[in-house]
Short mmCIF file of C-alpha atoms and ligand atoms in Angstrom, two decimals:
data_model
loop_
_atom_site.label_atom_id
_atom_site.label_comp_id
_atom_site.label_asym_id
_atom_site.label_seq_id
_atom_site.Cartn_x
_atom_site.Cartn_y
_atom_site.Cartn_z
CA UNK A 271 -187.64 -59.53 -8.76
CA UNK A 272 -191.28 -58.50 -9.97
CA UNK A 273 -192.65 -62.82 -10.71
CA UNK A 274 -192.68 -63.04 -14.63
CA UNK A 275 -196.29 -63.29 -16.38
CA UNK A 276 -195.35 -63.25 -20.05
CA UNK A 277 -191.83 -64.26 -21.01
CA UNK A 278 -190.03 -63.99 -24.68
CA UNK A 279 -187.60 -66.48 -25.28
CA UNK A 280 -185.39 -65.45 -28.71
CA UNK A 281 -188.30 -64.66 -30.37
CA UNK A 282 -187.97 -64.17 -34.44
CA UNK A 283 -190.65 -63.96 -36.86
CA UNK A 284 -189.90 -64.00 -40.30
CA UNK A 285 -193.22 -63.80 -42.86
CA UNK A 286 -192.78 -65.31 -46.15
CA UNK A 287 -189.43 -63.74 -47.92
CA UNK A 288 -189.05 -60.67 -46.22
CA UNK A 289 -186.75 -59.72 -43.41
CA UNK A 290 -187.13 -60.32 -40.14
CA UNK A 291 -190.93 -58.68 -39.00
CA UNK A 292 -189.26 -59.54 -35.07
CA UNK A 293 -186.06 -60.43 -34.66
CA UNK A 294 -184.88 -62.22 -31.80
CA UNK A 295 -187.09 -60.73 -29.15
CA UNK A 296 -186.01 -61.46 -25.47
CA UNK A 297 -187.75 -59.84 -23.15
CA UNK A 298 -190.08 -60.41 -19.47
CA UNK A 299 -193.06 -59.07 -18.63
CA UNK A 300 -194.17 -58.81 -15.06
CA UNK A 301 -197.41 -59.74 -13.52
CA UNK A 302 -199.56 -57.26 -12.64
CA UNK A 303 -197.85 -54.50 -15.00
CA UNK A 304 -198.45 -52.33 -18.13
CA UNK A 305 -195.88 -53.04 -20.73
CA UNK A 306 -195.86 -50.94 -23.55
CA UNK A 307 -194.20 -51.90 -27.10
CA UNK A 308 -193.31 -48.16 -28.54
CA UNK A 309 -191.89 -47.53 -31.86
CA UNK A 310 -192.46 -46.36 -35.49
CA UNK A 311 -194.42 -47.79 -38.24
CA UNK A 312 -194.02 -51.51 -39.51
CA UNK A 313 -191.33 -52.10 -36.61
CA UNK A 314 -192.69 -55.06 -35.35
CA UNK A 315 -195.66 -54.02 -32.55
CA UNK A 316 -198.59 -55.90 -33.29
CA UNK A 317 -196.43 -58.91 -34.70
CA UNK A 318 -195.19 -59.43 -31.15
CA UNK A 319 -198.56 -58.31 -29.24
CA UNK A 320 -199.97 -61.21 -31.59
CA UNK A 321 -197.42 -64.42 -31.09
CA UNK A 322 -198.67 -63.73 -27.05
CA UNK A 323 -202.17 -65.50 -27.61
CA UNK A 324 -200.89 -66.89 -31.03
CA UNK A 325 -202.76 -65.31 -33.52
CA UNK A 326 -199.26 -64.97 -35.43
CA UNK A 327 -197.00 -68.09 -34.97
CA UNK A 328 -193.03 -67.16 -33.99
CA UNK A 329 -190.57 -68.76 -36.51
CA UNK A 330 -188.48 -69.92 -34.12
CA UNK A 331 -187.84 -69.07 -30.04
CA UNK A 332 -190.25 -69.74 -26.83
CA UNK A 333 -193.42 -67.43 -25.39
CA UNK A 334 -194.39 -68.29 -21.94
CA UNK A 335 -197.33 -66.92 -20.20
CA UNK A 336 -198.06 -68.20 -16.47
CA UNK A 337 -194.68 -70.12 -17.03
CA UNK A 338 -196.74 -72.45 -19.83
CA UNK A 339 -195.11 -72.33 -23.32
CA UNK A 340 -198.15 -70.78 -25.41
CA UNK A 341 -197.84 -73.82 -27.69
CA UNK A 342 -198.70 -76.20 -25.22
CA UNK A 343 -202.08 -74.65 -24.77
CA UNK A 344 -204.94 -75.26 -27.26
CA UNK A 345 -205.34 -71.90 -29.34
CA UNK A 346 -208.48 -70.90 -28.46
CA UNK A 347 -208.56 -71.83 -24.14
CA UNK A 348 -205.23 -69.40 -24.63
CA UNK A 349 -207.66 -66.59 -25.98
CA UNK A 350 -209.68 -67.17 -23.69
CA UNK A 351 -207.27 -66.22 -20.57
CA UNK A 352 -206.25 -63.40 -22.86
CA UNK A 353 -208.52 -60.48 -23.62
CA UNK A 354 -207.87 -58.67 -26.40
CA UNK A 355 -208.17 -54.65 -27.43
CA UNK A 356 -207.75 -53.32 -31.29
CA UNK A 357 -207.62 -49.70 -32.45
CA UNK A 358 -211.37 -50.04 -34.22
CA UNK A 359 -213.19 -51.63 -31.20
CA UNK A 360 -214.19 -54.15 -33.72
CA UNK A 361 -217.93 -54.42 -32.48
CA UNK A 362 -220.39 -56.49 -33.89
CA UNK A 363 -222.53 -53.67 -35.55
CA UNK A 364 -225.97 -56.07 -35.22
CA UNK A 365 -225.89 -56.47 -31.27
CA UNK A 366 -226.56 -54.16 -28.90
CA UNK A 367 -223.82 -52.81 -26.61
CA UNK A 368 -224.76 -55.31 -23.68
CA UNK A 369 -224.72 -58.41 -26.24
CA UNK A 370 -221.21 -56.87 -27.42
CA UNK A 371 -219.96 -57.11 -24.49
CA UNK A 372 -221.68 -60.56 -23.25
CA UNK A 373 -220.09 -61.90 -26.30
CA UNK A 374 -217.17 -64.17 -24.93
CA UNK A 375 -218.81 -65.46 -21.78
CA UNK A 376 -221.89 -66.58 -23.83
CA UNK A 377 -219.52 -68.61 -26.17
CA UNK A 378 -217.94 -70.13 -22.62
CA UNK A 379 -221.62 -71.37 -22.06
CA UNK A 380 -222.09 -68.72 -19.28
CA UNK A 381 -226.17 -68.17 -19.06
CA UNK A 382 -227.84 -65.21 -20.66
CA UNK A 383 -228.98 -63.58 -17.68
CA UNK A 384 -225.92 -63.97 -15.53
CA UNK A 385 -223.58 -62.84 -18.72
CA UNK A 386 -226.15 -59.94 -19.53
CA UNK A 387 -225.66 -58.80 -15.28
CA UNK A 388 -222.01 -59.55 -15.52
CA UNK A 389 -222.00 -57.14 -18.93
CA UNK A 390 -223.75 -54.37 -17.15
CA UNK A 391 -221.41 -54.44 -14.28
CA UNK A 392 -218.27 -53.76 -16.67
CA UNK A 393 -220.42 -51.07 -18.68
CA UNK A 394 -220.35 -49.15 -15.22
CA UNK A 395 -216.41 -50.19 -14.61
CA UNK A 396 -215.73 -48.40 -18.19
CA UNK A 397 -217.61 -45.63 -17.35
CA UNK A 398 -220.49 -45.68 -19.53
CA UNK A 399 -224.06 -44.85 -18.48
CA UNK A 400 -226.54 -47.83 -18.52
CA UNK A 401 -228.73 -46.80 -20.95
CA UNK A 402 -226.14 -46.53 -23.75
CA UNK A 403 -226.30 -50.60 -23.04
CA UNK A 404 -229.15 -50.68 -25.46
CA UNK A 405 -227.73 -48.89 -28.31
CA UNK A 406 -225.82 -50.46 -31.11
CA UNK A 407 -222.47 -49.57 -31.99
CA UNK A 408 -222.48 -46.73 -34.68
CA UNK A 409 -225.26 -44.74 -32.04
CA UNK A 410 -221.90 -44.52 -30.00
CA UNK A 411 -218.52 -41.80 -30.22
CA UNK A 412 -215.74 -43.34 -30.96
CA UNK A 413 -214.11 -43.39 -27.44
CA UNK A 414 -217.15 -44.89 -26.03
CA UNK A 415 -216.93 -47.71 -28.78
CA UNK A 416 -213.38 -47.66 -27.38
CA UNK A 417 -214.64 -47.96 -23.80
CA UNK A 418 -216.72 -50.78 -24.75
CA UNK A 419 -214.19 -52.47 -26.66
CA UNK A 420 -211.97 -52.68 -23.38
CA UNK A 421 -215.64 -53.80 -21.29
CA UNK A 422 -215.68 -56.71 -23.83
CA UNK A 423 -211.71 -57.39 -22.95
CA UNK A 424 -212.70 -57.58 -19.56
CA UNK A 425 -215.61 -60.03 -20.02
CA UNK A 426 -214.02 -63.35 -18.84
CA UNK A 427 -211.89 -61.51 -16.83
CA UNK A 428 -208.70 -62.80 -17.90
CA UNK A 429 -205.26 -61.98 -16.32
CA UNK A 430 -203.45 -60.74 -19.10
CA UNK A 431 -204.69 -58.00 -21.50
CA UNK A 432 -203.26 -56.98 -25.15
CA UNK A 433 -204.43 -53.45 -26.42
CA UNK A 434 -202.74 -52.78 -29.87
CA UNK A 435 -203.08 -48.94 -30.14
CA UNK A 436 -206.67 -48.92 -28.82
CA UNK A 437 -206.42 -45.15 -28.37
CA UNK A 438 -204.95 -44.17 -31.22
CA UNK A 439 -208.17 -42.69 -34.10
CA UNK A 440 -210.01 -41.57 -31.21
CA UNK A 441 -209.25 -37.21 -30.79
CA UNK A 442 -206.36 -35.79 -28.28
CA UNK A 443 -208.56 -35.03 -25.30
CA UNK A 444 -210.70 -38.60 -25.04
CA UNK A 445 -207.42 -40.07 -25.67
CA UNK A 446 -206.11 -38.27 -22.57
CA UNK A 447 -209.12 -39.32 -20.69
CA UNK A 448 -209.20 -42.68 -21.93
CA UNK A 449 -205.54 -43.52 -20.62
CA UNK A 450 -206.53 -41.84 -17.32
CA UNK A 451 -209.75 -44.34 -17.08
CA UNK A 452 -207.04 -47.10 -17.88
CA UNK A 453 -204.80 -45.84 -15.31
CA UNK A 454 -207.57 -46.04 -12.62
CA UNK A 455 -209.08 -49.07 -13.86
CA UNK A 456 -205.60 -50.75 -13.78
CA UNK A 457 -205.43 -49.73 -9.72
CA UNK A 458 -208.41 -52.13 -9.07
CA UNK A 459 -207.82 -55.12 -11.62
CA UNK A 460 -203.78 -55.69 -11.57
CA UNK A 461 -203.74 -57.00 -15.61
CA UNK A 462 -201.06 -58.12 -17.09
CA UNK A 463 -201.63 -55.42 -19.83
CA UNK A 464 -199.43 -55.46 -22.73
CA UNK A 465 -199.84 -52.32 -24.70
CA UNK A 466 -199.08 -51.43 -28.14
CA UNK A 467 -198.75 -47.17 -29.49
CA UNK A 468 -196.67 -45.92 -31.81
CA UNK A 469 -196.77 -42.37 -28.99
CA UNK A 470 -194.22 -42.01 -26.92
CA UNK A 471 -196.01 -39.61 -24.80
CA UNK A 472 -198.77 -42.52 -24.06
CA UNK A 473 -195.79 -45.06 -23.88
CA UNK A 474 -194.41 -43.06 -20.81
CA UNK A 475 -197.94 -41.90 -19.11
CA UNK A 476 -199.18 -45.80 -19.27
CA UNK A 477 -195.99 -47.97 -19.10
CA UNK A 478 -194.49 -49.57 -15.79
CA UNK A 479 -191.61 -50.43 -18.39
CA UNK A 480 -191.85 -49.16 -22.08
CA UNK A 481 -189.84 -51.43 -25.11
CA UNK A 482 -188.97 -49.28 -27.74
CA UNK A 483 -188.59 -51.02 -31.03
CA UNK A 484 -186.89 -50.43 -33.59
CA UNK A 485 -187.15 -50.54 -37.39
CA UNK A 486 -186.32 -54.48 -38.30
CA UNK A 487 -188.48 -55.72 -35.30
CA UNK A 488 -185.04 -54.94 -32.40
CA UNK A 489 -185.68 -53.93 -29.45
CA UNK A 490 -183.69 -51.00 -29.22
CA UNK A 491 -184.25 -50.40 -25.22
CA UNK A 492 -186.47 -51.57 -22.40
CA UNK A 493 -186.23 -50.04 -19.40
CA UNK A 494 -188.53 -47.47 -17.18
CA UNK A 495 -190.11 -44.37 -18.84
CA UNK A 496 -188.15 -42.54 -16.71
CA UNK A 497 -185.04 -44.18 -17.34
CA UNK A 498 -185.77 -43.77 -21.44
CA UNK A 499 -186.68 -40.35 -21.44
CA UNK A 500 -183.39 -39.33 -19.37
CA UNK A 501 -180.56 -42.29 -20.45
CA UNK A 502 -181.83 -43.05 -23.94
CA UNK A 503 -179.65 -46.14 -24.97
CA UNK A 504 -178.88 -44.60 -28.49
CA UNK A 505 -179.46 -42.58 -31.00
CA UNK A 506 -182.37 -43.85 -32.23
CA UNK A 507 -184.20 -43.92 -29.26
CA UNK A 508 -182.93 -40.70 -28.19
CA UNK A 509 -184.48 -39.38 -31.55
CA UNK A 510 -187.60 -41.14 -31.32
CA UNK A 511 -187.77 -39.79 -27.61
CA UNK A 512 -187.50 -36.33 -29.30
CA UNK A 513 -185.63 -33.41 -28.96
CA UNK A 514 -187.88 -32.09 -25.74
CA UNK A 515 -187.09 -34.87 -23.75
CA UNK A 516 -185.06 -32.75 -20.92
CA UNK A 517 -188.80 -31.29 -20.46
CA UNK A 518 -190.91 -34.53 -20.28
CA UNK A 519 -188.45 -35.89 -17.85
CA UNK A 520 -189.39 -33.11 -15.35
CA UNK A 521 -192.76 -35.61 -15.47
CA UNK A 522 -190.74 -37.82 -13.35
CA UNK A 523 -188.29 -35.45 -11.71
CA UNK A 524 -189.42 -34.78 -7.89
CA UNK A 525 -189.86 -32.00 -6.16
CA UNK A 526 -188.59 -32.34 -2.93
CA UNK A 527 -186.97 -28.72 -3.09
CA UNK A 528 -189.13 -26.55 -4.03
CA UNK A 529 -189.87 -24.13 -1.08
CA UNK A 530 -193.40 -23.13 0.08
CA UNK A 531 -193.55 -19.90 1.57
CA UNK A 532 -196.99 -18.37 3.63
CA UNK A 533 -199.55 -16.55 1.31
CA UNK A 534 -201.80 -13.89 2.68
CA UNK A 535 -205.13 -15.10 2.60
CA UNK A 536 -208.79 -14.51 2.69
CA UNK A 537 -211.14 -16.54 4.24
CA UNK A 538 -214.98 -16.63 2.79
CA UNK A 539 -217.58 -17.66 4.48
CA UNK A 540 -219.81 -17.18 7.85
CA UNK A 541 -216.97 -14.66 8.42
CA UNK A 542 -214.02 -12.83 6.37
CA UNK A 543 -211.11 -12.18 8.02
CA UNK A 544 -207.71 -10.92 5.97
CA UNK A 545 -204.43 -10.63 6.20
CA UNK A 546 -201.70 -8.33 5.06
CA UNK A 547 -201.42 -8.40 0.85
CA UNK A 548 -198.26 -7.01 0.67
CA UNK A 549 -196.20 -10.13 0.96
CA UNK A 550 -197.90 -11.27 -2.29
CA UNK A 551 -197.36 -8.15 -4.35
CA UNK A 552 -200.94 -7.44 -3.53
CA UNK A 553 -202.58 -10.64 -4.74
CA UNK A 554 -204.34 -12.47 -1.80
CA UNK A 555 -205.19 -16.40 -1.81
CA UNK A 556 -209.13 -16.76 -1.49
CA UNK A 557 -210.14 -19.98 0.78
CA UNK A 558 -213.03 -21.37 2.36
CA UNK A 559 -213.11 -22.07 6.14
CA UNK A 560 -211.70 -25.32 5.87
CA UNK A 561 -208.49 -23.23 4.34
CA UNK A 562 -209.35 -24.87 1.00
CA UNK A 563 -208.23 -22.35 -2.10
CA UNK A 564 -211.10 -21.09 -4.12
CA UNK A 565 -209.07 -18.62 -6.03
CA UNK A 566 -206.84 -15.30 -5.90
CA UNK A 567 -208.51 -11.70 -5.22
CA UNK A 568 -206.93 -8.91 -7.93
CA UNK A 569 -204.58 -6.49 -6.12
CA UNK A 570 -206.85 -3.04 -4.45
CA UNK A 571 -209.84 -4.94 -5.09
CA UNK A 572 -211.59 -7.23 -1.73
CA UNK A 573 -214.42 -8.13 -3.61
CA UNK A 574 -213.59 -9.58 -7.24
CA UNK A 575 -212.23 -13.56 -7.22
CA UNK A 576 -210.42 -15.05 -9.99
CA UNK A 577 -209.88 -18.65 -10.43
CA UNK A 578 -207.00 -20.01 -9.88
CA UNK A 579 -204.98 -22.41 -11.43
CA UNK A 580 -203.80 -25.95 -11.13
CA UNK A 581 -202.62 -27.07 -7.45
CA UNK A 582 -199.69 -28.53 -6.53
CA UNK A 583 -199.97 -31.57 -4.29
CA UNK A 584 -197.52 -33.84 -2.18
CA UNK A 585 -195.47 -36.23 -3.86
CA UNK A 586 -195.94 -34.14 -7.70
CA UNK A 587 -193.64 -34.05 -9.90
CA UNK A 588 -191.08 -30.57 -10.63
CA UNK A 589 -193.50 -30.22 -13.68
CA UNK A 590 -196.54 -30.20 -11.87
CA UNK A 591 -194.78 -27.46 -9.67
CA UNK A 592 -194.45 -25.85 -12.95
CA UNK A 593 -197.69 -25.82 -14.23
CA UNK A 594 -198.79 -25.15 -11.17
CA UNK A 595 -197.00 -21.84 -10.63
CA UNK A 596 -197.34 -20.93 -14.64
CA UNK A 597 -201.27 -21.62 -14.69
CA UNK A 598 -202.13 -19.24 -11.65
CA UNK A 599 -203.05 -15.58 -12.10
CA UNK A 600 -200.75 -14.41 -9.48
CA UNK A 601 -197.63 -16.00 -10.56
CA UNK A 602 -197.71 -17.86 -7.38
CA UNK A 603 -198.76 -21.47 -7.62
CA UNK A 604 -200.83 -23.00 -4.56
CA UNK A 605 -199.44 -25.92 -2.45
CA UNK A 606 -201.87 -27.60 -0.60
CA UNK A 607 -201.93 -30.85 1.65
CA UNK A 608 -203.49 -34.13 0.78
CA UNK A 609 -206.49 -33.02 2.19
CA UNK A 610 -206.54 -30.68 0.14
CA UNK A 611 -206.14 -27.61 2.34
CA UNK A 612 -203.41 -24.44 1.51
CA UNK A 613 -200.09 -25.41 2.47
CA UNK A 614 -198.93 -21.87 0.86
CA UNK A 615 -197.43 -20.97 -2.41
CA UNK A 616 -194.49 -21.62 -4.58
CA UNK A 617 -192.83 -19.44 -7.04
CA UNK A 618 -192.21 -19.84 -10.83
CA UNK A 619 -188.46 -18.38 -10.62
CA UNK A 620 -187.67 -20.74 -7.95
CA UNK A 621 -189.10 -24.03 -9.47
CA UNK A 622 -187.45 -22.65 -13.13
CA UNK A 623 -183.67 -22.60 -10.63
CA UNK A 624 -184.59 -26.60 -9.48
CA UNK A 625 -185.47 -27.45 -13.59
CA UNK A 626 -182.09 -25.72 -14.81
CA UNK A 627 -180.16 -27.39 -11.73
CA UNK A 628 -181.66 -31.16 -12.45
CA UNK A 629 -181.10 -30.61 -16.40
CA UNK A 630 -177.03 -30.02 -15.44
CA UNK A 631 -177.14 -32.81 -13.04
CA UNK A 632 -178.62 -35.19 -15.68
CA UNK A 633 -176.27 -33.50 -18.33
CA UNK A 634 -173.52 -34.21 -15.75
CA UNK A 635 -174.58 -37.67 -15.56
CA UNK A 636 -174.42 -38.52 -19.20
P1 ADP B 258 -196.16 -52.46 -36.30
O1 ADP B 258 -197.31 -52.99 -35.55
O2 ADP B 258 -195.00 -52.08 -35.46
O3 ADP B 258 -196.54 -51.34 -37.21
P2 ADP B 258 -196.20 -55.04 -37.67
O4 ADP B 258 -195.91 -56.03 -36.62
O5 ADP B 258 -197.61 -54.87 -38.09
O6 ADP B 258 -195.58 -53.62 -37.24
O7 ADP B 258 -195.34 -55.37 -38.96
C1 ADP B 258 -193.95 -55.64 -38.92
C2 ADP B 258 -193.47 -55.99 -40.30
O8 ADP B 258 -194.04 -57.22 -40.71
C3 ADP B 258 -193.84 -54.97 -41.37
O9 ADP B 258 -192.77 -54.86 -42.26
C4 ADP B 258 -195.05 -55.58 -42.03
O10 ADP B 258 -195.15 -55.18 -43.36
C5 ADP B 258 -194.74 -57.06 -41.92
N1 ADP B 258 -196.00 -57.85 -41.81
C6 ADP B 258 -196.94 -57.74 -40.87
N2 ADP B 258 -197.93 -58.65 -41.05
C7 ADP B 258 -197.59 -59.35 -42.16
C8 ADP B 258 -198.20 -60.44 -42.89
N3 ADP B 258 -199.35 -60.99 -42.47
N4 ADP B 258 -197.55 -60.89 -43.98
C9 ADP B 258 -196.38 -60.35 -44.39
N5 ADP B 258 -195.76 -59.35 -43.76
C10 ADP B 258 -196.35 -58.83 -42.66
MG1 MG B 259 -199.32 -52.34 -35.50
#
């Protein structure tokens, strides 16, 4: 088993009078993993995010992290090996971008200069430009703030990471690149990142294993995205999955059958050469010499290119097969190898007969 970083031991919180805001929480975190604590509204999320590096005290039960019960450690060394990520990057709005980020290893005593270096290094790991170092925080977008809010995180480079629906005010396409820049980011560090959303879309594209909570802080299931989205435990999670589920499991579905058959190509460049059409209902695949696509030439016509659409790659998923075959002009989608050269193509009708035959498996299965 995957060593244990964070650990919740019959967690409960109860705040003054009400019921239950967590209610015996038992649950282990991995090392090295994104963990992400889905659910509605008021169910619990940041409550739980927050008895990790104790800015909310459990009532009763155990947190571990690194095997040390959290209450051993003085409050604020625990912060320290804990960086921490809110929805409003939370910025000081008199210090430039650099000092915002220097912030935490100038309070550990860690020199100007070498935390101001340090700070420009992580600017570049975030993907921000260096010049945007020297501008204050409201001279920023809001998923830059966001992207310096995770820099500052990152500061003291601490082994476990809590982001309570960073992502969340920030609009649908940074939010799409944001978790992509996590995603990559997360390759090279190997946090512990726990990670709080109330989306179960960004739940399944970030989490190694996903909690889904449920009203009365309960955790309802906590399993694999995969394994939610296609054996939900119960009703509530399968209606907090949604309806569409049968779809976003094709995310995860493989696509080991899905048959590529030749295309007729042309090749641009120092020469053209071309092969018969007809196979393709006229539509020919246009590639460079290196046989990499650069898009389809319309039927009776040599000369006009249109681009094509998505590619589908080794190891995607049946939805990427999909959207590969539904996003090109000719109906055909292009496989191609992991260098990146054409493979050939794969039909829609084909990869629609492998969707219908995993949804009656999985139907099968329930
Ligand atoms: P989530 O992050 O899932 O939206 P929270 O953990 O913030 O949920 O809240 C869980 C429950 O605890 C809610 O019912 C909320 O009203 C209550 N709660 C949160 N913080 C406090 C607090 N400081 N005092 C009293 N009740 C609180
Ligand atoms: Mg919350």
């Amino acid at each position: 088993m995957d060593q244990a970083m964070i650990e919740f031991q019959s967690v409960t919180k109860q705040y003054q009078g009400g019921q239950p805001a967590v209610d015996n929480l038992s649950l282990s975190i991995a090392k090295g993993s994104i963990t992400v604590f889905v659910g509605p509204s008021g169910c619990g999320k940041t409550t739980s995010l927050r008895m990790i590096n104790r800015m909310v005290e459990p009532t009763s039960g155990t947190i571990t992290v690194a095997g040390k019960d959290v209450t051993s450690v003085p409050a604020p060394e625990l912060r320290r090996s804990i960086g921490y990520v809110m929805q409003q990057a939370g910025l000081l709005p008199h210090r430039s971008v650099l000092d915002n980020i220097a912030t935490v290893p100038r309070l550990d005593g860690v020199p100007k200069s070498q935390a101001r270096k340090r700070a420009e290094e992580l600017l570049d790991v975030v993907g921000l430009a260096p010049p945007l170092g020297q501008r204050y925080p409201s001279q920023l977008s809001g998923g830059q703030q966001q992207r310096v809010g995770v820099a500052r995180a990152l500061a003291a480079d601490p082994p476990v990471l809590l982001m309570d629906e960073p992502f969340s005010a920030v609009d649908p396409v940074v939010r799409d690149e944001l978790q992509q820049e996590l995603l990559r980011l997360q390759k090279d560090l190997a946090k512990t990142i726990v990670f709080v959303t109330h989306d179960i879309d960004e739940a399944t594209t970030l989490g190694d294993k996903v909690a889904v909570f449920a009203v009365g802080g309960r955790l309802a299931q906590y399993a694999t995205p995969e394994e939610i989205l296609r054996a939900p435990a119960n009703d509530f999670v399968a209606s907090f999955v949604g309806r569409d589920r049968g779809f976003r499991h094709l995310g995860f579905t493989p696509s080991d059958g899905v048959t590529i058959h030749q295309v007729p190509t042309i090749v641009r460049g120092p020469s053209v050469s071309s092969s018969d059409p007809s196979a393709a209902g006229g539509w020919q695949l246009v590639v460079d010499g290196a046989m990499r696509p650069l898009g389809w030439s319309i039927p009776g016509s040599e000369t006009e290119m249109i681009p094509g659409g998505s590619l589908f790659r080794p190891g995607d998923s049946l939805r990427r097969a999909l959207d590969a075959a539904l996003s090109s002009p000719s109906g055909l989608g292009v496989a191609v190898d992991a260098e990146g050269r054409v493979r050939g193509v794969i039909r829609g009708g084909e990869v629609l007969a492998l969707i219908e035959e995993a949804r009656q498996l999985r139907q099968a299965a329930l």
